Amino acid sequence: MIPFIDLQAQRRRLGQPLEDAILKVVRSGAYIMGPEIAELERQLCAFGQASYALTCGSGTEALVLPLMAWGIGPGDAVFCPSFTFAATAEVMPLVGASPVFVDIDPATYNLDPVSLEAAIVAVKAAGRLTPRAVIAVDLFGGPADYPAITAVCARHGLKLIADSAQGFGCTLAGRHPIHWADVATTSFFPAKPLGCYGDGGAVLCKDPSFHDLLVSLRVHGQAVKSDIEGRTFDHDPKYLNVRIGMNARMDTIQAAVLIEKLKIFEDEIAARNRVADRYGAGLGDLVTTPGVLAGGTSVWAQYTIELPARPGAGRDDLAVRLREQGIPTAVYYPIPIHRQGVYSAYPVAPDGLPVTEAKAGRVISLPMHPYLTPDDQDQIIAAIRAFVKTNA
Ligand SMILES: Cc1ncc(COP(=O)(O)O)c(C=O)c1O
C-alpha cells in the first residue's frame, strides 16, 4: 500500500539527532516548560513572521485561548466555515459562545467573504447575538482570502483568528496569515505538515500584553509580570491565580521534536509543492484540482480533487478502485459541521451553505507527503485517469 502520509520516511531522514533531542529531555528531567519550549517559541516567531508565539497542548487549545483572552462567551457570535475540522467550531460552545456558519469559495474551499458579511449583517439585524470574532481556516494548507476577510472584520469591528492548523507555513503575497489576523493558530498533530510525536499547538500574535494574557491563561490564570508589578507578597506569587485559565502547556519532549523538524520544514514544503505540481500536471485536464488564491502558496496538508459532475461512478467507487490497487484515499469532510446533530441549532449564513453542501459530497483526498516518489505518484495518476475515462 502506498502510504497516505509517510512519517516513517521523515523519521529515517531526521535520524539520530531527533532521538538524541528526545533523550536529552528525558535525561534533563525538565518535562514541563523545559528550555526547548522557549527556544521553539523563538523559532516559530522567526518562521511564522510573528512578534510572539505561545506553544500549547493542541490546535484546539490554541483556538480556545484567544477566545478566553478576549472574554468571548454567552451571547457572543463567532463566524467560521462549516467545511472544516470540528475543532474550528467546537471552541465556541466550549466558551459558551455560538458559532455562526459561513459558506466557502468553490475554488479554494476557504471562507467566502461575501457569505461572511451577509452572515454578520443578519446576526446584527436579528439582535440575539453580539458578533465578536471570525475564525478563517487555511483548509488543506492554502491561505484564506485574508485581505478581503480583514476588510470585513474591520467594517464590523471583529477580531480575526487564522486557524492555520493545516496551513502553518502558507503565505499570501509573501506574508504569513498573522500579517492580517489578530491571532494565528496551528496544530502539531502528527499528520499535519509540521507535526510532533503527540499533541501540540501554538498561538502566534502581535501584541505584548495579549501575549502576557495567553501566558497566564495557559497556566490556570497564574499571575504574570504585569499582574504583580509594584506589589509585594508574603507568599509565592506563582500560586496567585488572577483569572480563570486552564492547563494548556506543550510537553518539552514535543518542543524538542519540533525543533528538529523545523530544520527540514522549508525543504519539505518545497517537496510537497513538487508533488502537488505533478498531480496538477497529471490530472488537471480530467478532474477538478485544488485552487490556491492568486499570490498565495500552500503547504499542501491535503491534495483534494473532485470528479467531473457527470453521471457515472462517483468518489466512493473511485476510493474502492484505488484501494484495490494499493492506493489509500480519504474524504475531508463528508459531513459539514452545521449538518452534525450537536451543531444543528446554530445559525448559518442567510443564503445557506450551498457550496459547502455540494463539496462535502464530492471531494476526495489523495496520498500527499514530501516523500511520495514520482513512480508512486505516476501509479496514482494512471489509476485515476483510467477510472475517470471508463466511468465518468
Ligand atoms: C482546521 C483545524 N483546526 C483545528 C484543529 C485542531 O487541532 P488539534 O487536533 O491539534 O487539537 C485541526 C486538527 O485536526 C484542524 O484541522
PDB file of C-alpha atoms in Angstrom, residues 57-313:
ATOM      1  CA  GLY A  57      -1.118  21.377  24.114  1.00  0.00           C
ATOM      2  CA  SER A  58      -3.083  21.180  20.849  1.00  0.00           C
ATOM      3  CA  GLY A  59      -4.516  23.141  17.950  1.00  0.00           C
ATOM      4  CA  THR A  60      -7.841  23.096  19.771  1.00  0.00           C
ATOM      5  CA  GLU A  61      -6.363  24.765  22.862  1.00  0.00           C
ATOM      6  CA  ALA A  62      -4.702  27.275  20.550  1.00  0.00           C
ATOM      7  CA  LEU A  63      -8.187  28.339  19.402  1.00  0.00           C
ATOM      8  CA  VAL A  64      -9.724  28.366  22.898  1.00  0.00           C
ATOM      9  CA  LEU A  65      -7.007  30.570  24.439  1.00  0.00           C
ATOM     10  CA  PRO A  66      -7.613  33.724  22.332  1.00  0.00           C
ATOM     11  CA  LEU A  67     -11.390  33.393  22.732  1.00  0.00           C
ATOM     12  CA  MET A  68     -10.857  33.276  26.522  1.00  0.00           C
ATOM     13  CA  ALA A  69      -8.417  36.194  26.343  1.00  0.00           C
ATOM     14  CA  TRP A  70     -10.979  38.351  24.543  1.00  0.00           C
ATOM     15  CA  GLY A  71     -13.657  37.355  27.066  1.00  0.00           C
ATOM     16  CA  ILE A  72     -15.866  35.834  24.370  1.00  0.00           C
ATOM     17  CA  GLY A  73     -18.726  33.915  25.962  1.00  0.00           C
ATOM     18  CA  PRO A  74     -22.505  33.535  26.257  1.00  0.00           C
ATOM     19  CA  GLY A  75     -24.439  35.791  23.882  1.00  0.00           C
ATOM     20  CA  ASP A  76     -21.473  36.215  21.537  1.00  0.00           C
ATOM     21  CA  ALA A  77     -21.238  35.069  17.910  1.00  0.00           C
ATOM     22  CA  VAL A  78     -18.055  33.846  16.213  1.00  0.00           C
ATOM     23  CA  PHE A  79     -18.218  33.271  12.447  1.00  0.00           C
ATOM     24  CA  CYS A  80     -16.448  30.306  10.838  1.00  0.00           C
ATOM     25  CA  PRO A  81     -16.693  27.929   7.895  1.00  0.00           C
ATOM     26  CA  SER A  82     -18.673  24.704   8.242  1.00  0.00           C
ATOM     27  CA  PHE A  83     -16.372  22.905   5.788  1.00  0.00           C
ATOM     28  CA  THR A  84     -13.577  22.318   8.315  1.00  0.00           C
ATOM     29  CA  PHE A  85     -12.465  20.017  11.122  1.00  0.00           C
ATOM     30  CA  ALA A  86     -14.848  20.096  14.102  1.00  0.00           C
ATOM     31  CA  ALA A  87     -12.345  21.859  16.390  1.00  0.00           C
ATOM     32  CA  THR A  88     -12.754  25.162  14.482  1.00  0.00           C
ATOM     33  CA  ALA A  89     -16.417  25.359  15.561  1.00  0.00           C
ATOM     34  CA  GLU A  90     -16.242  23.375  18.790  1.00  0.00           C
ATOM     35  CA  VAL A  91     -14.287  26.039  20.642  1.00  0.00           C
ATOM     36  CA  MET A  92     -17.227  28.491  20.559  1.00  0.00           C
ATOM     37  CA  PRO A  93     -19.614  26.307  22.611  1.00  0.00           C
ATOM     38  CA  LEU A  94     -16.638  25.450  24.842  1.00  0.00           C
ATOM     39  CA  VAL A  95     -16.503  29.114  25.954  1.00  0.00           C
ATOM     40  CA  GLY A  96     -20.302  29.436  25.905  1.00  0.00           C
ATOM     41  CA  ALA A  97     -20.482  31.370  22.609  1.00  0.00           C
ATOM     42  CA  SER A  98     -22.292  30.498  19.377  1.00  0.00           C
ATOM     43  CA  PRO A  99     -20.633  29.548  16.085  1.00  0.00           C
ATOM     44  CA  VAL A 100     -22.275  31.074  13.008  1.00  0.00           C
ATOM     45  CA  PHE A 101     -21.557  29.025   9.898  1.00  0.00           C
ATOM     46  CA  VAL A 102     -20.463  30.722   6.685  1.00  0.00           C
ATOM     47  CA  ASP A 103     -20.112  29.328   3.150  1.00  0.00           C
ATOM     48  CA  ILE A 104     -16.837  28.760   1.283  1.00  0.00           C
ATOM     49  CA  ASP A 105     -15.269  29.740  -2.011  1.00  0.00           C
ATOM     50  CA  PRO A 106     -15.708  26.892  -4.544  1.00  0.00           C
ATOM     51  CA  ALA A 107     -12.116  27.027  -5.840  1.00  0.00           C
ATOM     52  CA  THR A 108     -10.117  27.315  -2.592  1.00  0.00           C
ATOM     53  CA  TYR A 109     -12.570  25.698  -0.086  1.00  0.00           C
ATOM     54  CA  ASN A 110     -11.898  28.671   2.220  1.00  0.00           C
ATOM     55  CA  LEU A 111     -14.225  31.214   3.846  1.00  0.00           C
ATOM     56  CA  ASP A 112     -16.259  33.243   1.318  1.00  0.00           C
ATOM     57  CA  PRO A 113     -16.008  36.934   2.348  1.00  0.00           C
ATOM     58  CA  VAL A 114     -19.407  37.726   0.746  1.00  0.00           C
ATOM     59  CA  SER A 115     -21.192  34.988   2.706  1.00  0.00           C
ATOM     60  CA  LEU A 116     -19.288  36.163   5.808  1.00  0.00           C
ATOM     61  CA  GLU A 117     -20.509  39.736   5.547  1.00  0.00           C
ATOM     62  CA  ALA A 118     -24.085  38.620   4.852  1.00  0.00           C
ATOM     63  CA  ALA A 119     -23.971  36.425   7.987  1.00  0.00           C
ATOM     64  CA  ILE A 120     -22.643  39.281  10.140  1.00  0.00           C
ATOM     65  CA  VAL A 121     -25.338  41.662   8.891  1.00  0.00           C
ATOM     66  CA  ALA A 122     -28.040  39.024   9.528  1.00  0.00           C
ATOM     67  CA  VAL A 123     -26.815  38.316  13.078  1.00  0.00           C
ATOM     68  CA  LYS A 124     -26.740  42.053  13.843  1.00  0.00           C
ATOM     69  CA  ALA A 125     -30.270  42.501  12.443  1.00  0.00           C
ATOM     70  CA  ALA A 126     -31.619  39.554  14.465  1.00  0.00           C
ATOM     71  CA  GLY A 127     -30.204  41.187  17.608  1.00  0.00           C
ATOM     72  CA  ARG A 128     -29.949  37.949  19.611  1.00  0.00           C
ATOM     73  CA  LEU A 129     -26.161  37.526  19.465  1.00  0.00           C
ATOM     74  CA  THR A 130     -23.285  40.009  19.506  1.00  0.00           C
ATOM     75  CA  PRO A 131     -20.761  39.480  16.675  1.00  0.00           C
ATOM     76  CA  ARG A 132     -17.273  39.333  18.212  1.00  0.00           C
ATOM     77  CA  ALA A 133     -14.845  37.445  16.013  1.00  0.00           C
ATOM     78  CA  VAL A 134     -14.186  35.454  12.841  1.00  0.00           C
ATOM     79  CA  ILE A 135     -12.178  32.242  12.520  1.00  0.00           C
ATOM     80  CA  ALA A 136     -10.843  31.785   8.983  1.00  0.00           C
ATOM     81  CA  VAL A 137      -9.318  28.396   8.131  1.00  0.00           C
ATOM     82  CA  ASP A 138      -6.397  27.680   5.783  1.00  0.00           C
ATOM     83  CA  LEU A 139      -8.049  24.464   4.678  1.00  0.00           C
ATOM     84  CA  PHE A 140      -5.883  21.765   3.088  1.00  0.00           C
ATOM     85  CA  GLY A 141      -2.867  24.087   3.530  1.00  0.00           C
ATOM     86  CA  GLY A 142      -3.809  27.046   1.315  1.00  0.00           C
ATOM     87  CA  PRO A 143      -4.347  30.595   2.641  1.00  0.00           C
ATOM     88  CA  ALA A 144      -7.819  32.051   3.141  1.00  0.00           C
ATOM     89  CA  ASP A 145      -8.591  35.367   1.419  1.00  0.00           C
ATOM     90  CA  TYR A 146      -7.140  37.443   4.264  1.00  0.00           C
ATOM     91  CA  PRO A 147      -7.194  40.872   2.594  1.00  0.00           C
ATOM     92  CA  ALA A 148     -10.951  40.561   1.898  1.00  0.00           C
ATOM     93  CA  ILE A 149     -11.750  38.916   5.262  1.00  0.00           C
ATOM     94  CA  THR A 150      -9.731  41.529   7.183  1.00  0.00           C
ATOM     95  CA  ALA A 151     -11.673  44.286   5.420  1.00  0.00           C
ATOM     96  CA  VAL A 152     -14.984  42.695   6.503  1.00  0.00           C
ATOM     97  CA  CYS A 153     -13.716  42.340  10.092  1.00  0.00           C
ATOM     98  CA  ALA A 154     -12.597  45.987  10.123  1.00  0.00           C
ATOM     99  CA  ARG A 155     -16.004  47.179   8.850  1.00  0.00           C
ATOM    100  CA  HIS A 156     -17.777  45.332  11.669  1.00  0.00           C
ATOM    101  CA  GLY A 157     -15.225  45.706  14.465  1.00  0.00           C
ATOM    102  CA  LEU A 158     -14.489  41.972  14.747  1.00  0.00           C
ATOM    103  CA  LYS A 159     -11.327  40.136  15.814  1.00  0.00           C
ATOM    104  CA  LEU A 160      -9.816  37.689  13.336  1.00  0.00           C
ATOM    105  CA  ILE A 161      -8.234  34.310  14.118  1.00  0.00           C
ATOM    106  CA  ALA A 162      -6.409  32.479  11.325  1.00  0.00           C
ATOM    107  CA  ASP A 163      -6.880  28.762  12.062  1.00  0.00           C
ATOM    108  CA  SER A 164      -3.742  27.599  10.292  1.00  0.00           C
ATOM    109  CA  ALA A 165      -3.787  24.093  11.800  1.00  0.00           C
ATOM    110  CA  GLN A 166      -3.441  22.704   8.279  1.00  0.00           C
ATOM    111  CA  GLY A 167      -1.684  25.692   6.749  1.00  0.00           C
ATOM    112  CA  PHE A 168       1.207  26.676   9.003  1.00  0.00           C
ATOM    113  CA  GLY A 169       3.815  27.967   6.548  1.00  0.00           C
ATOM    114  CA  CYS A 170       1.358  29.085   3.845  1.00  0.00           C
ATOM    115  CA  THR A 171       1.700  32.637   2.544  1.00  0.00           C
ATOM    116  CA  LEU A 172      -0.166  35.291   0.628  1.00  0.00           C
ATOM    117  CA  ALA A 173       1.900  37.939  -1.171  1.00  0.00           C
ATOM    118  CA  GLY A 174       4.886  36.543   0.722  1.00  0.00           C
ATOM    119  CA  ARG A 175       3.266  37.144   4.106  1.00  0.00           C
ATOM    120  CA  HIS A 176       2.077  34.653   6.692  1.00  0.00           C
ATOM    121  CA  PRO A 177      -1.572  34.845   7.922  1.00  0.00           C
ATOM    122  CA  ILE A 178      -0.582  36.672  11.123  1.00  0.00           C
ATOM    123  CA  HIS A 179       0.143  39.710   8.944  1.00  0.00           C
ATOM    124  CA  TRP A 180      -3.646  40.131   8.584  1.00  0.00           C
ATOM    125  CA  ALA A 181      -5.114  38.263  11.533  1.00  0.00           C
ATOM    126  CA  ASP A 182      -5.023  39.331  15.198  1.00  0.00           C
ATOM    127  CA  VAL A 183      -4.039  35.788  16.055  1.00  0.00           C
ATOM    128  CA  ALA A 184      -2.864  32.798  14.033  1.00  0.00           C
ATOM    129  CA  THR A 185      -3.094  29.304  15.476  1.00  0.00           C
ATOM    130  CA  THR A 186      -1.704  25.971  14.429  1.00  0.00           C
ATOM    131  CA  SER A 187      -1.760  22.290  15.341  1.00  0.00           C
ATOM    132  CA  PHE A 188       1.233  19.993  15.578  1.00  0.00           C
ATOM    133  CA  PHE A 189      -0.861  16.820  15.408  1.00  0.00           C
ATOM    134  CA  PRO A 190       1.478  14.230  13.815  1.00  0.00           C
ATOM    135  CA  ALA A 191      -0.290  14.212  10.427  1.00  0.00           C
ATOM    136  CA  LYS A 192      -0.057  17.979   9.995  1.00  0.00           C
ATOM    137  CA  PRO A 193       2.625  19.417   7.653  1.00  0.00           C
ATOM    138  CA  LEU A 194       4.625  20.346  10.781  1.00  0.00           C
ATOM    139  CA  GLY A 195       3.708  17.677  13.319  1.00  0.00           C
ATOM    140  CA  CYS A 196       5.185  16.459  16.589  1.00  0.00           C
ATOM    141  CA  TYR A 197       5.063  12.988  18.177  1.00  0.00           C
ATOM    142  CA  GLY A 198       1.854  13.521  20.099  1.00  0.00           C
ATOM    143  CA  ASP A 199      -0.451  16.511  20.512  1.00  0.00           C
ATOM    144  CA  GLY A 200       0.741  20.097  20.301  1.00  0.00           C
ATOM    145  CA  GLY A 201      -0.257  23.525  19.084  1.00  0.00           C
ATOM    146  CA  ALA A 202       0.741  27.179  19.025  1.00  0.00           C
ATOM    147  CA  VAL A 203      -0.758  30.668  19.049  1.00  0.00           C
ATOM    148  CA  LEU A 204       1.021  33.479  17.194  1.00  0.00           C
ATOM    149  CA  CYS A 205       0.174  37.081  17.994  1.00  0.00           C
ATOM    150  CA  LYS A 206       1.465  40.635  17.645  1.00  0.00           C
ATOM    151  CA  ASP A 207       0.636  42.385  20.886  1.00  0.00           C
ATOM    152  CA  PRO A 208       2.817  42.006  24.032  1.00  0.00           C
ATOM    153  CA  SER A 209       0.014  42.470  26.556  1.00  0.00           C
ATOM    154  CA  PHE A 210      -2.187  39.971  24.682  1.00  0.00           C
ATOM    155  CA  HIS A 211       0.717  37.520  24.736  1.00  0.00           C
ATOM    156  CA  ASP A 212       1.043  38.041  28.515  1.00  0.00           C
ATOM    157  CA  LEU A 213      -2.644  37.223  28.889  1.00  0.00           C
ATOM    158  CA  LEU A 214      -2.172  33.990  26.909  1.00  0.00           C
ATOM    159  CA  VAL A 215       0.831  33.075  29.086  1.00  0.00           C
ATOM    160  CA  SER A 216      -1.377  33.451  32.157  1.00  0.00           C
ATOM    161  CA  LEU A 217      -4.347  31.561  30.693  1.00  0.00           C
ATOM    162  CA  ARG A 218      -2.070  28.669  29.653  1.00  0.00           C
ATOM    163  CA  VAL A 219      -1.243  28.008  33.321  1.00  0.00           C
ATOM    164  CA  HIS A 220      -4.502  28.341  35.278  1.00  0.00           C
ATOM    165  CA  GLY A 221      -4.678  32.131  35.155  1.00  0.00           C
ATOM    166  CA  GLN A 222      -1.388  32.375  37.035  1.00  0.00           C
ATOM    167  CA  ALA A 223      -0.295  35.970  37.754  1.00  0.00           C
ATOM    168  CA  VAL A 224       2.184  37.248  35.157  1.00  0.00           C
ATOM    169  CA  LYS A 225       4.647  40.121  35.479  1.00  0.00           C
ATOM    170  CA  SER A 226       2.110  42.846  34.680  1.00  0.00           C
ATOM    171  CA  ASP A 227      -0.264  41.459  37.362  1.00  0.00           C
ATOM    172  CA  ILE A 228       2.304  41.636  40.161  1.00  0.00           C
ATOM    173  CA  GLU A 229       4.408  44.668  39.242  1.00  0.00           C
ATOM    174  CA  GLY A 230       4.671  47.132  42.134  1.00  0.00           C
ATOM    175  CA  ARG A 231       3.035  44.721  44.622  1.00  0.00           C
ATOM    176  CA  THR A 232       4.650  42.846  47.493  1.00  0.00           C
ATOM    177  CA  PHE A 233       3.649  39.357  48.575  1.00  0.00           C
ATOM    178  CA  ASP A 234       4.014  37.298  51.720  1.00  0.00           C
ATOM    179  CA  HIS A 235       3.629  34.143  49.586  1.00  0.00           C
ATOM    180  CA  ASP A 236       4.993  32.814  46.275  1.00  0.00           C
ATOM    181  CA  PRO A 237       3.106  34.729  43.518  1.00  0.00           C
ATOM    182  CA  LYS A 238       3.424  31.564  41.401  1.00  0.00           C
ATOM    183  CA  TYR A 239       0.277  30.423  43.215  1.00  0.00           C
ATOM    184  CA  LEU A 240      -1.568  33.687  42.739  1.00  0.00           C
ATOM    185  CA  ASN A 241      -4.334  32.963  40.223  1.00  0.00           C
ATOM    186  CA  VAL A 242      -5.838  36.174  38.925  1.00  0.00           C
ATOM    187  CA  ARG A 243      -8.098  34.868  36.138  1.00  0.00           C
ATOM    188  CA  ILE A 244      -9.811  31.636  35.089  1.00  0.00           C
ATOM    189  CA  GLY A 245      -7.414  29.729  32.875  1.00  0.00           C
ATOM    190  CA  MET A 246      -6.537  26.101  32.304  1.00  0.00           C
ATOM    191  CA  ASN A 247      -3.610  23.763  31.728  1.00  0.00           C
ATOM    192  CA  ALA A 248      -2.688  24.243  28.084  1.00  0.00           C
ATOM    193  CA  ARG A 249       1.062  23.600  28.149  1.00  0.00           C
ATOM    194  CA  MET A 250       3.030  21.744  25.497  1.00  0.00           C
ATOM    195  CA  ASP A 251       5.293  18.916  26.739  1.00  0.00           C
ATOM    196  CA  THR A 252       9.015  19.694  26.486  1.00  0.00           C
ATOM    197  CA  ILE A 253       9.614  16.466  24.505  1.00  0.00           C
ATOM    198  CA  GLN A 254       7.238  17.694  21.780  1.00  0.00           C
ATOM    199  CA  ALA A 255       9.121  21.000  21.585  1.00  0.00           C
ATOM    200  CA  ALA A 256      12.395  19.085  21.165  1.00  0.00           C
ATOM    201  CA  VAL A 257      10.859  17.062  18.308  1.00  0.00           C
ATOM    202  CA  LEU A 258       9.540  20.192  16.616  1.00  0.00           C
ATOM    203  CA  ILE A 259      12.909  21.992  16.816  1.00  0.00           C
ATOM    204  CA  GLU A 260      14.429  19.093  14.845  1.00  0.00           C
ATOM    205  CA  LYS A 261      11.556  19.005  12.355  1.00  0.00           C
ATOM    206  CA  LEU A 262      11.675  22.770  11.742  1.00  0.00           C
ATOM    207  CA  LYS A 263      15.201  22.294  10.337  1.00  0.00           C
ATOM    208  CA  ILE A 264      13.774  20.432   7.333  1.00  0.00           C
ATOM    209  CA  PHE A 265      10.350  22.073   7.137  1.00  0.00           C
ATOM    210  CA  GLU A 266      11.115  24.538   4.304  1.00  0.00           C
ATOM    211  CA  ASP A 267      12.577  21.716   2.281  1.00  0.00           C
ATOM    212  CA  GLU A 268       9.524  19.539   2.966  1.00  0.00           C
ATOM    213  CA  ILE A 269       7.179  22.346   1.904  1.00  0.00           C
ATOM    214  CA  ALA A 270       9.094  22.588  -1.397  1.00  0.00           C
ATOM    215  CA  ALA A 271       8.779  18.792  -1.829  1.00  0.00           C
ATOM    216  CA  ARG A 272       5.027  18.956  -1.108  1.00  0.00           C
ATOM    217  CA  ASN A 273       4.709  21.624  -3.790  1.00  0.00           C
ATOM    218  CA  ARG A 274       6.530  19.406  -6.294  1.00  0.00           C
ATOM    219  CA  VAL A 275       4.062  16.598  -5.501  1.00  0.00           C
ATOM    220  CA  ALA A 276       1.122  18.993  -5.946  1.00  0.00           C
ATOM    221  CA  ASP A 277       2.525  20.234  -9.270  1.00  0.00           C
ATOM    222  CA  ARG A 278       2.877  16.651 -10.540  1.00  0.00           C
ATOM    223  CA  TYR A 279      -0.734  15.860  -9.576  1.00  0.00           C
ATOM    224  CA  GLY A 280      -1.871  19.069 -11.276  1.00  0.00           C
ATOM    225  CA  ALA A 281       0.004  18.262 -14.496  1.00  0.00           C
ATOM    226  CA  GLY A 282      -1.183  14.635 -14.497  1.00  0.00           C
ATOM    227  CA  LEU A 283      -4.833  15.153 -13.575  1.00  0.00           C
ATOM    228  CA  GLY A 284      -5.782  18.769 -14.275  1.00  0.00           C
ATOM    229  CA  ASP A 285      -7.398  18.016 -17.649  1.00  0.00           C
ATOM    230  CA  LEU A 286      -9.730  15.320 -16.235  1.00  0.00           C
ATOM    231  CA  VAL A 287     -10.691  16.259 -12.659  1.00  0.00           C
ATOM    232  CA  THR A 288     -11.023  19.462 -10.618  1.00  0.00           C
ATOM    233  CA  THR A 289      -7.705  20.064  -8.900  1.00  0.00           C
ATOM    234  CA  PRO A 290      -7.404  22.377  -5.878  1.00  0.00           C
ATOM    235  CA  GLY A 291      -7.062  26.126  -6.363  1.00  0.00           C
ATOM    236  CA  VAL A 292      -4.716  28.345  -4.369  1.00  0.00           C
ATOM    237  CA  LEU A 293      -5.598  32.028  -4.064  1.00  0.00           C
ATOM    238  CA  ALA A 294      -3.685  34.253  -6.555  1.00  0.00           C
ATOM    239  CA  GLY A 295      -0.394  35.311  -4.980  1.00  0.00           C
ATOM    240  CA  GLY A 296      -0.658  32.528  -2.383  1.00  0.00           C
ATOM    241  CA  THR A 297       1.419  29.467  -1.555  1.00  0.00           C
ATOM    242  CA  SER A 298       0.069  26.277   0.001  1.00  0.00           C
ATOM    243  CA  VAL A 299       1.801  23.798   2.287  1.00  0.00           C
ATOM    244  CA  TRP A 300      -0.453  21.054   0.863  1.00  0.00           C
ATOM    245  CA  ALA A 301      -1.669  19.368   4.029  1.00  0.00           C
ATOM    246  CA  GLN A 302      -4.036  17.546   1.667  1.00  0.00           C
ATOM    247  CA  TYR A 303      -4.379  17.229  -2.093  1.00  0.00           C
ATOM    248  CA  THR A 304      -8.113  17.186  -2.736  1.00  0.00           C
ATOM    249  CA  ILE A 305      -9.790  16.583  -6.089  1.00  0.00           C
ATOM    250  CA  GLU A 306     -13.341  16.428  -7.412  1.00  0.00           C
ATOM    251  CA  LEU A 307     -14.573  14.123 -10.160  1.00  0.00           C
ATOM    252  CA  PRO A 308     -16.374  15.635 -13.151  1.00  0.00           C
ATOM    253  CA  ALA A 309     -20.061  16.369 -12.454  1.00  0.00           C
ATOM    254  CA  ARG A 310     -21.344  13.788 -14.947  1.00  0.00           C
ATOM    255  CA  PRO A 311     -23.495  10.752 -14.334  1.00  0.00           C
ATOM    256  CA  GLY A 312     -21.421   7.648 -13.683  1.00  0.00           C
ATOM    257  CA  ALA A 313     -19.417   6.152 -10.870  1.00  0.00           C
TER     258      ALA A 313
END
